[in-house]
Amino acid sequence: MSNTAQLAKPISPVDGPIAVTGASGYIGSWIVHDLVSQGYETRACVRDIGSERKTAHLSAMNEQGLRGSVKLYQGDLFAAGSYDDAFQDCAAVIHAGATVGYNRETPQEVYDGCFTEVKQVIDSAVKSSNLRKFVFTSSLAAVAHPRPPGYVFTEKDWCGDNIEAYRGRWSEDQIPKNRDIAYAKAKARAEKMLYQTADEIGTFDAMAILPAFVIGPVMCENHDQGWSWQNCMKFMAMGKPYKKSRGGRMLWNISDVRDVGKAHRLCLESSIAGNGSRYILAAGDRSGELFTHELQSLMQKLFPEIPEIGGEEMDGDKPAQPTNDSPRCYCLLAKQEIGLKPYDPVDSVRDTIVSYRSLDML
């Protein structure tokens, strides 16, 4: 993608408000918190502005002595024009809102919420004459594709690569049937659509953050979404097996939600990140890649008072079966280009469970 002359100029709090969609969500809330802590006038877009259960933690940021401010705006991903007011005069829009399937959405609804309706968001964003950057919360799902064990994915990978290895499971007719395929395809297509739109209009940059297995502190009960990674850890801390993958076998590639939130702002402030830039938010190094039994062991070490930590199927002190060695990937480009300094994965694991305890949810 080409850049026009004014692009890749860093944004600061003096340049105007920043709008965040999906602001009441787990990642969205940490994006808002990071922006407010750095002095930005932040417009938090939520679907139900009257739901204190979902928004009280956002409004409370104005009472925490942070340098910036947050104001709630109502916006619906599926309603054209609903973000027009919130995006007016914004220097940047961060689109973290999505339909991910944790609330019993159909695969087609997941696809529409992550791709089809993104066009309406960008349509509202370009109405701001001040728009300079648009940051999209994509996913590692937009990157991963069938590769041999140990393959290291980078930002050059796309989920549609090596399509022959999908053995016919990566076709258009699978979108209404398979949530994972619908989600991956939607995120990848949304990215490409955004980069192309920005290139054609020529007045702003579009870029993406691609989180892997996001864990870290939850701010409110609403962040405990069923089948999310943090929710799975909660149940492990309650002595229950990990059930999101067969036999509990998985390679957790950990990214801290606070790093994910910060990375969106770092894109705004970067003079390097330009149109088409994409950044994987995953392990900082091999220490952030843990098989389920290794995560289980670390949690037991961190919380010895918990009588039993759940996890994967074990045969004595060893896993009952081997686990696929994937996905291997790292946030190296984010560290190099936008200056991310990731959390220690031990702190991420600890703080996840501590936050659940502080909310009396364990």
CSV table of C-alpha atoms in Angstrom, one decimal:
chain,number,residue,atom,x,y,z
A,1,MET,CA,0.0,0.0,0.0
A,2,SER,CA,1.3,3.5,-0.8
A,3,ASN,CA,1.3,6.4,1.6
A,4,THR,CA,0.4,10.0,0.8
A,5,ALA,CA,2.7,12.8,1.9
A,6,GLN,CA,1.0,13.7,5.2
A,7,LEU,CA,0.7,10.1,6.5
A,8,ALA,CA,2.6,8.4,9.3
A,9,LYS,CA,2.7,11.7,11.2
A,10,PRO,CA,2.5,11.0,14.9
A,11,ILE,CA,-0.6,12.0,16.8
A,12,SER,CA,-0.6,13.5,20.3
A,13,PRO,CA,-3.3,14.7,22.7
A,14,VAL,CA,-3.2,18.2,21.2
A,15,ASP,CA,-4.4,16.9,17.8
A,16,GLY,CA,-7.9,16.2,18.9
A,17,PRO,CA,-10.2,13.5,20.4
A,18,ILE,CA,-9.7,9.8,19.9
A,19,ALA,CA,-12.8,7.6,19.5
A,20,VAL,CA,-12.9,4.0,20.5
A,21,THR,CA,-15.6,1.5,19.4
A,22,GLY,CA,-16.3,-1.5,21.6
A,23,ALA,CA,-15.1,0.5,24.5
A,24,SER,CA,-16.9,-1.4,27.2
A,25,GLY,CA,-15.3,-4.7,26.1
A,26,TYR,CA,-12.2,-6.3,27.6
A,27,ILE,CA,-9.7,-5.0,25.1
A,28,GLY,CA,-11.6,-1.8,24.4
A,29,SER,CA,-11.6,-0.8,28.0
A,30,TRP,CA,-7.9,-1.1,28.3
A,31,ILE,CA,-7.5,0.9,25.1
A,32,VAL,CA,-9.6,3.6,26.7
A,33,HIS,CA,-7.6,3.4,30.0
A,34,ASP,CA,-4.3,3.7,28.2
A,35,LEU,CA,-5.4,6.7,26.2
A,36,VAL,CA,-6.9,8.5,29.2
A,37,SER,CA,-3.8,7.8,31.2
A,38,GLN,CA,-1.7,9.5,28.5
A,39,GLY,CA,-3.8,12.6,28.4
A,40,TYR,CA,-6.1,12.0,25.5
A,41,GLU,CA,-9.7,13.3,25.2
A,42,THR,CA,-11.3,9.9,24.6
A,43,ARG,CA,-14.7,9.1,23.2
A,44,ALA,CA,-15.8,5.7,24.4
A,45,CYS,CA,-18.4,4.3,22.0
A,46,VAL,CA,-20.8,1.7,23.6
A,47,ARG,CA,-23.9,0.0,22.4
A,48,ASP,CA,-25.9,0.7,25.6
A,49,ILE,CA,-24.9,3.9,27.2
A,50,GLY,CA,-27.4,3.4,30.0
A,51,SER,CA,-25.9,0.1,31.2
A,52,GLU,CA,-23.9,0.9,34.3
A,53,ARG,CA,-22.9,-2.8,34.6
A,54,LYS,CA,-21.0,-2.4,31.3
A,55,THR,CA,-19.9,1.3,31.5
A,56,ALA,CA,-19.4,2.3,35.2
A,57,HIS,CA,-15.7,1.3,35.0
A,58,LEU,CA,-15.2,3.7,32.0
A,59,SER,CA,-16.9,6.7,33.7
A,60,ALA,CA,-14.9,6.0,36.8
A,61,MET,CA,-11.7,6.7,34.9
A,62,ASN,CA,-12.5,10.4,35.2
A,63,GLU,CA,-12.2,10.1,39.0
A,64,GLN,CA,-8.9,8.3,39.1
A,65,GLY,CA,-6.5,11.3,38.6
A,66,LEU,CA,-5.6,10.3,35.1
A,67,ARG,CA,-4.3,13.0,32.7
A,68,GLY,CA,-7.1,12.7,30.1
A,69,SER,CA,-10.8,12.3,30.1
A,70,VAL,CA,-13.4,9.9,28.8
A,71,LYS,CA,-16.9,10.6,27.6
A,72,LEU,CA,-19.5,7.9,26.7
A,73,TYR,CA,-21.1,7.9,23.3
A,74,GLN,CA,-23.8,5.5,22.0
A,75,GLY,CA,-23.1,3.6,18.8
A,76,ASP,CA,-24.3,0.4,17.2
A,77,LEU,CA,-22.0,-1.5,14.9
A,78,PHE,CA,-25.0,-2.7,12.9
A,79,ALA,CA,-26.6,0.8,12.5
A,80,ALA,CA,-25.3,2.9,9.7
A,81,GLY,CA,-24.3,6.5,10.8
A,82,SER,CA,-24.6,5.7,14.5
A,83,TYR,CA,-21.0,6.7,15.0
A,84,ASP,CA,-21.2,10.0,13.1
A,85,ASP,CA,-21.5,12.1,16.2
A,86,ALA,CA,-18.8,10.4,18.2
A,87,PHE,CA,-16.3,10.5,15.3
A,88,GLN,CA,-16.8,14.2,14.6
A,89,ASP,CA,-13.5,16.1,14.6
A,90,CYS,CA,-11.6,13.0,15.8
A,91,ALA,CA,-7.9,12.8,14.9
A,92,ALA,CA,-8.1,9.0,15.1
A,93,VAL,CA,-10.6,6.2,15.4
A,94,ILE,CA,-9.8,2.9,17.0
A,95,HIS,CA,-12.2,0.2,16.0
A,96,ALA,CA,-12.2,-2.4,18.7
A,97,GLY,CA,-15.9,-3.3,18.4
A,98,ALA,CA,-16.6,-6.8,17.0
A,99,THR,CA,-19.0,-9.7,17.2
A,100,VAL,CA,-16.8,-12.6,18.3
A,101,GLY,CA,-19.3,-15.3,19.0
A,102,TYR,CA,-19.1,-15.4,22.8
A,103,ASN,CA,-22.7,-14.4,23.1
A,104,ARG,CA,-24.3,-17.1,21.0
A,105,GLU,CA,-24.0,-15.2,17.7
A,106,THR,CA,-24.2,-17.4,14.6
A,107,PRO,CA,-21.1,-17.7,12.4
A,108,GLN,CA,-22.8,-15.4,9.9
A,109,GLU,CA,-23.4,-12.8,12.6
A,110,VAL,CA,-19.7,-13.1,13.6
A,111,TYR,CA,-18.7,-12.6,9.9
A,112,ASP,CA,-21.0,-9.5,9.5
A,113,GLY,CA,-19.9,-8.0,12.8
A,114,CYS,CA,-16.2,-8.4,12.0
A,115,PHE,CA,-16.3,-7.5,8.2
A,116,THR,CA,-19.5,-6.5,6.6
A,117,GLU,CA,-20.4,-3.8,9.1
A,118,VAL,CA,-16.9,-2.4,9.3
A,119,LYS,CA,-17.7,-0.5,6.1
A,120,GLN,CA,-20.2,1.5,8.1
A,121,VAL,CA,-17.6,2.4,10.7
A,122,ILE,CA,-15.1,3.6,8.2
A,123,ASP,CA,-17.9,5.6,6.4
A,124,SER,CA,-18.5,7.5,9.7
A,125,ALA,CA,-14.8,7.9,10.4
A,126,VAL,CA,-14.0,9.6,7.0
A,127,LYS,CA,-16.7,12.2,7.8
A,128,SER,CA,-14.2,13.7,10.3
A,129,SER,CA,-12.2,16.3,8.4
A,130,ASN,CA,-9.5,15.8,11.1
A,131,LEU,CA,-9.1,12.0,10.7
A,132,ARG,CA,-5.4,11.0,10.4
A,133,LYS,CA,-5.3,7.4,11.6
A,134,PHE,CA,-7.7,4.5,11.8
A,135,VAL,CA,-6.5,1.6,13.9
A,136,PHE,CA,-8.4,-1.7,13.6
A,137,THR,CA,-8.3,-4.5,16.3
A,138,SER,CA,-7.8,-7.5,14.1
A,139,SER,CA,-6.7,-10.9,15.4
A,140,LEU,CA,-4.0,-13.6,15.1
A,141,ALA,CA,-6.8,-15.5,13.3
A,142,ALA,CA,-6.2,-13.2,10.3
A,143,VAL,CA,-2.6,-14.6,10.2
A,144,ALA,CA,-2.6,-18.3,11.1
A,145,HIS,CA,-2.9,-21.0,8.5
A,146,PRO,CA,-1.9,-24.7,8.3
A,147,ARG,CA,1.9,-24.9,8.6
A,148,PRO,CA,4.4,-27.6,10.0
A,149,PRO,CA,4.9,-27.7,13.8
A,150,GLY,CA,7.2,-24.9,15.1
A,151,TYR,CA,6.5,-22.6,12.1
A,152,VAL,CA,6.9,-19.0,13.3
A,153,PHE,CA,4.1,-16.7,11.9
A,154,THR,CA,4.9,-13.1,11.1
A,155,GLU,CA,2.9,-10.1,9.9
A,156,LYS,CA,3.6,-11.2,6.3
A,157,ASP,CA,1.3,-14.2,6.8
A,158,TRP,CA,-2.4,-14.2,6.0
A,159,CYS,CA,-5.0,-16.8,7.0
A,160,GLY,CA,-5.8,-17.6,3.4
A,161,ASP,CA,-2.3,-18.7,2.7
A,162,ASN,CA,-1.7,-22.4,1.8
A,163,ILE,CA,-5.4,-22.8,1.0
A,164,GLU,CA,-4.8,-26.3,-0.3
A,165,ALA,CA,-3.9,-27.4,3.2
A,166,TYR,CA,-7.4,-26.6,4.4
A,167,ARG,CA,-8.7,-29.6,2.4
A,168,GLY,CA,-11.8,-27.8,1.2
A,169,ARG,CA,-12.7,-26.4,4.6
A,170,TRP,CA,-11.8,-22.8,3.6
A,171,SER,CA,-14.6,-22.0,1.2
A,172,GLU,CA,-17.3,-19.3,1.1
A,173,ASP,CA,-20.0,-21.8,2.0
A,174,GLN,CA,-18.3,-22.5,5.3
A,175,ILE,CA,-18.9,-18.9,6.6
A,176,PRO,CA,-22.5,-19.6,7.8
A,177,LYS,CA,-21.4,-22.9,9.3
A,178,ASN,CA,-18.0,-22.5,11.0
A,179,ARG,CA,-17.4,-19.7,13.6
A,180,ASP,CA,-13.6,-19.9,13.4
A,181,ILE,CA,-13.5,-19.7,9.6
A,182,ALA,CA,-16.1,-16.8,9.6
A,183,TYR,CA,-14.0,-14.9,12.2
A,184,ALA,CA,-10.6,-15.4,10.5
A,185,LYS,CA,-11.9,-14.5,7.0
A,186,ALA,CA,-13.8,-11.5,8.3
A,187,LYS,CA,-10.8,-10.0,10.2
A,188,ALA,CA,-8.4,-10.5,7.2
A,189,ARG,CA,-10.9,-9.1,4.7
A,190,ALA,CA,-11.6,-6.1,7.0
A,191,GLU,CA,-7.9,-5.3,7.2
A,192,LYS,CA,-7.5,-5.4,3.4
A,193,MET,CA,-10.6,-3.4,2.8
A,194,LEU,CA,-9.4,-0.7,5.3
A,195,TYR,CA,-5.9,-0.5,3.8
A,196,GLN,CA,-7.4,-0.1,0.3
A,197,THR,CA,-9.9,2.5,1.4
A,198,ALA,CA,-7.3,4.6,3.1
A,199,ASP,CA,-5.0,4.3,0.1
A,200,GLU,CA,-7.8,5.4,-2.3
A,201,ILE,CA,-8.9,8.3,-0.1
A,202,GLY,CA,-5.3,9.4,0.7
A,203,THR,CA,-6.0,11.5,3.8
A,204,PHE,CA,-5.4,9.0,6.6
A,205,ASP,CA,-3.6,5.8,7.5
A,206,ALA,CA,-5.2,2.5,8.4
A,207,MET,CA,-3.3,-0.1,10.5
A,208,ALA,CA,-4.1,-3.1,12.6
A,209,ILE,CA,-3.2,-4.8,15.9
A,210,LEU,CA,-3.4,-8.6,15.8
A,211,PRO,CA,-3.7,-10.0,19.3
A,212,ALA,CA,-3.1,-13.7,20.1
A,213,PHE,CA,-4.2,-15.3,23.4
A,214,VAL,CA,-5.2,-12.2,25.4
A,215,ILE,CA,-5.1,-12.5,29.2
A,216,GLY,CA,-4.6,-10.0,32.0
A,217,PRO,CA,-6.7,-8.1,34.5
A,218,VAL,CA,-10.5,-7.8,34.0
A,219,MET,CA,-12.0,-4.5,35.1
A,220,CYS,CA,-15.6,-5.6,35.6
A,221,GLU,CA,-17.8,-8.7,35.6
A,222,ASN,CA,-18.8,-8.0,32.0
A,223,HIS,CA,-15.2,-8.8,30.9
A,224,ASP,CA,-15.7,-12.4,32.0
A,225,GLN,CA,-17.1,-13.4,28.6
A,226,GLY,CA,-17.7,-17.2,28.3
A,227,TRP,CA,-14.9,-19.0,26.4
A,228,SER,CA,-12.6,-16.0,26.4
A,229,TRP,CA,-9.0,-16.9,27.4
A,230,GLN,CA,-9.4,-15.0,30.7
A,231,ASN,CA,-12.6,-16.9,31.4
A,232,CYS,CA,-10.9,-20.2,30.8
A,233,MET,CA,-8.2,-19.3,33.3
A,234,LYS,CA,-10.8,-18.4,35.8
A,235,PHE,CA,-12.3,-21.9,35.5
A,236,MET,CA,-8.9,-23.5,35.7
A,237,ALA,CA,-8.3,-21.6,39.0
A,238,MET,CA,-11.6,-23.2,40.2
A,239,GLY,CA,-10.1,-26.6,39.6
A,240,LYS,CA,-12.0,-27.3,36.3
A,241,PRO,CA,-10.4,-28.6,33.2
A,242,TYR,CA,-9.6,-26.4,30.2
A,243,LYS,CA,-12.3,-27.3,27.6
A,244,LYS,CA,-11.8,-24.9,24.7
A,245,SER,CA,-9.6,-27.4,22.9
A,246,ARG,CA,-9.7,-31.2,22.7
A,247,GLY,CA,-8.3,-32.7,25.9
A,248,GLY,CA,-7.3,-29.3,27.0
A,249,ARG,CA,-4.3,-29.5,24.8
A,250,MET,CA,-3.1,-26.1,23.5
A,251,LEU,CA,-0.1,-23.9,23.1
A,252,TRP,CA,-1.0,-20.6,24.8
A,253,ASN,CA,0.7,-17.8,23.1
A,254,ILE,CA,0.2,-15.1,25.7
A,255,SER,CA,-0.4,-11.4,25.1
A,256,ASP,CA,-1.3,-9.1,28.0
A,257,VAL,CA,-4.5,-7.1,27.5
A,258,ARG,CA,-2.6,-4.0,28.8
A,259,ASP,CA,-0.1,-4.4,26.1
A,260,VAL,CA,-2.8,-4.8,23.5
A,261,GLY,CA,-4.4,-1.6,24.7
A,262,LYS,CA,-1.1,0.3,24.7
A,263,ALA,CA,-0.2,-0.9,21.2
A,264,HIS,CA,-3.2,0.8,19.7
A,265,ARG,CA,-2.0,4.2,21.1
A,266,LEU,CA,1.6,3.5,20.1
A,267,CYS,CA,0.3,3.2,16.5
A,268,LEU,CA,-1.2,6.6,16.7
A,269,GLU,CA,2.0,8.1,18.1
A,270,SER,CA,4.3,6.4,15.7
A,271,SER,CA,6.1,8.1,12.8
A,272,ILE,CA,6.9,4.6,11.4
A,273,ALA,CA,3.5,2.8,11.3
A,274,GLY,CA,1.8,3.8,8.1
A,275,ASN,CA,-1.0,2.6,5.9
A,276,GLY,CA,-1.1,-1.2,5.8
A,277,SER,CA,1.1,-1.6,8.9
A,278,ARG,CA,0.0,-4.6,11.1
A,279,TYR,CA,1.4,-5.7,14.4
A,280,ILE,CA,1.1,-9.1,16.0
A,281,LEU,CA,0.5,-8.9,19.8
A,282,ALA,CA,1.8,-12.2,21.1
A,283,ALA,CA,4.6,-13.6,23.3
A,284,GLY,CA,7.6,-11.3,23.7
A,285,ASP,CA,9.8,-14.4,23.6
A,286,ARG,CA,9.5,-18.1,24.2
A,287,SER,CA,8.7,-17.6,27.9
A,288,GLY,CA,5.3,-16.4,26.8
A,289,GLU,CA,4.5,-19.6,25.0
A,290,LEU,CA,3.1,-22.2,27.4
A,291,PHE,CA,1.4,-25.5,26.8
A,292,THR,CA,-1.7,-25.9,29.0
A,293,HIS,CA,0.1,-28.1,31.5
A,294,GLU,CA,2.9,-25.5,31.8
A,295,LEU,CA,0.3,-22.8,32.4
A,296,GLN,CA,-1.4,-25.0,34.9
A,297,SER,CA,2.0,-25.6,36.7
A,298,LEU,CA,2.7,-21.8,36.7
A,299,MET,CA,-0.7,-21.0,38.2
A,300,GLN,CA,-0.2,-23.6,40.9
A,301,LYS,CA,3.2,-22.0,41.7
A,302,LEU,CA,1.8,-18.5,41.8
A,303,PHE,CA,-1.2,-19.5,43.9
A,304,PRO,CA,-0.2,-22.4,46.2
A,305,GLU,CA,-3.2,-21.8,48.4
A,306,ILE,CA,-5.5,-23.0,45.6
A,307,PRO,CA,-6.0,-26.7,46.2
A,308,GLU,CA,-6.3,-27.7,42.6
A,309,ILE,CA,-5.7,-26.0,39.3
A,310,GLY,CA,-7.5,-27.5,36.3
A,311,GLY,CA,-5.9,-27.9,32.9
A,312,GLU,CA,-5.3,-30.6,30.3
A,313,GLU,CA,-5.6,-34.4,30.5
A,314,MET,CA,-2.5,-35.7,32.3
A,315,ASP,CA,-0.9,-39.2,32.6
A,316,GLY,CA,0.7,-38.8,36.0
A,317,ASP,CA,3.0,-35.8,35.9
A,318,LYS,CA,3.1,-35.7,32.1
A,319,PRO,CA,0.5,-34.7,29.4
A,320,ALA,CA,-1.6,-37.7,28.3
A,321,GLN,CA,-1.0,-36.8,24.6
A,322,PRO,CA,1.3,-34.4,22.7
A,323,THR,CA,0.1,-31.0,21.7
A,324,ASN,CA,0.3,-29.3,18.3
A,325,ASP,CA,3.3,-26.9,18.4
A,326,SER,CA,1.4,-23.9,17.1
A,327,PRO,CA,0.9,-21.0,16.9
A,328,ARG,CA,4.4,-19.8,17.4
A,329,CYS,CA,4.7,-16.0,16.8
A,330,TYR,CA,6.1,-13.0,18.7
A,331,CYS,CA,5.5,-9.2,19.0
A,332,LEU,CA,8.9,-8.5,17.6
A,333,LEU,CA,7.7,-6.0,15.0
A,334,ALA,CA,5.7,-4.1,17.6
A,335,LYS,CA,8.8,-3.8,19.8
A,336,GLN,CA,10.9,-2.7,16.9
A,337,GLU,CA,8.6,-0.2,15.2
A,338,ILE,CA,6.3,1.2,17.8
A,339,GLY,CA,8.3,0.7,20.9
A,340,LEU,CA,6.2,-1.8,22.8
A,341,LYS,CA,7.7,-3.1,26.0
A,342,PRO,CA,5.6,-6.2,26.8
A,343,TYR,CA,4.6,-7.4,30.3
A,344,ASP,CA,6.3,-10.4,31.8
A,345,PRO,CA,4.0,-13.4,31.1
A,346,VAL,CA,4.2,-14.4,34.8
A,347,ASP,CA,2.7,-11.0,35.7
A,348,SER,CA,0.0,-11.4,33.1
A,349,VAL,CA,-1.0,-14.8,34.5
A,350,ARG,CA,-0.8,-13.6,38.1
A,351,ASP,CA,-2.8,-10.4,37.5
A,352,THR,CA,-5.5,-12.2,35.7
A,353,ILE,CA,-6.4,-14.3,38.7
A,354,VAL,CA,-5.8,-11.5,41.2
A,355,SER,CA,-8.4,-9.3,39.2
A,356,TYR,CA,-11.0,-12.1,39.4
A,357,ARG,CA,-10.4,-12.3,43.1
A,358,SER,CA,-10.7,-8.6,43.6
A,359,LEU,CA,-14.1,-8.7,41.9
A,360,ASP,CA,-15.1,-11.7,44.1
A,361,MET,CA,-15.6,-13.8,41.1
A,362,LEU,CA,-13.7,-16.9,42.2
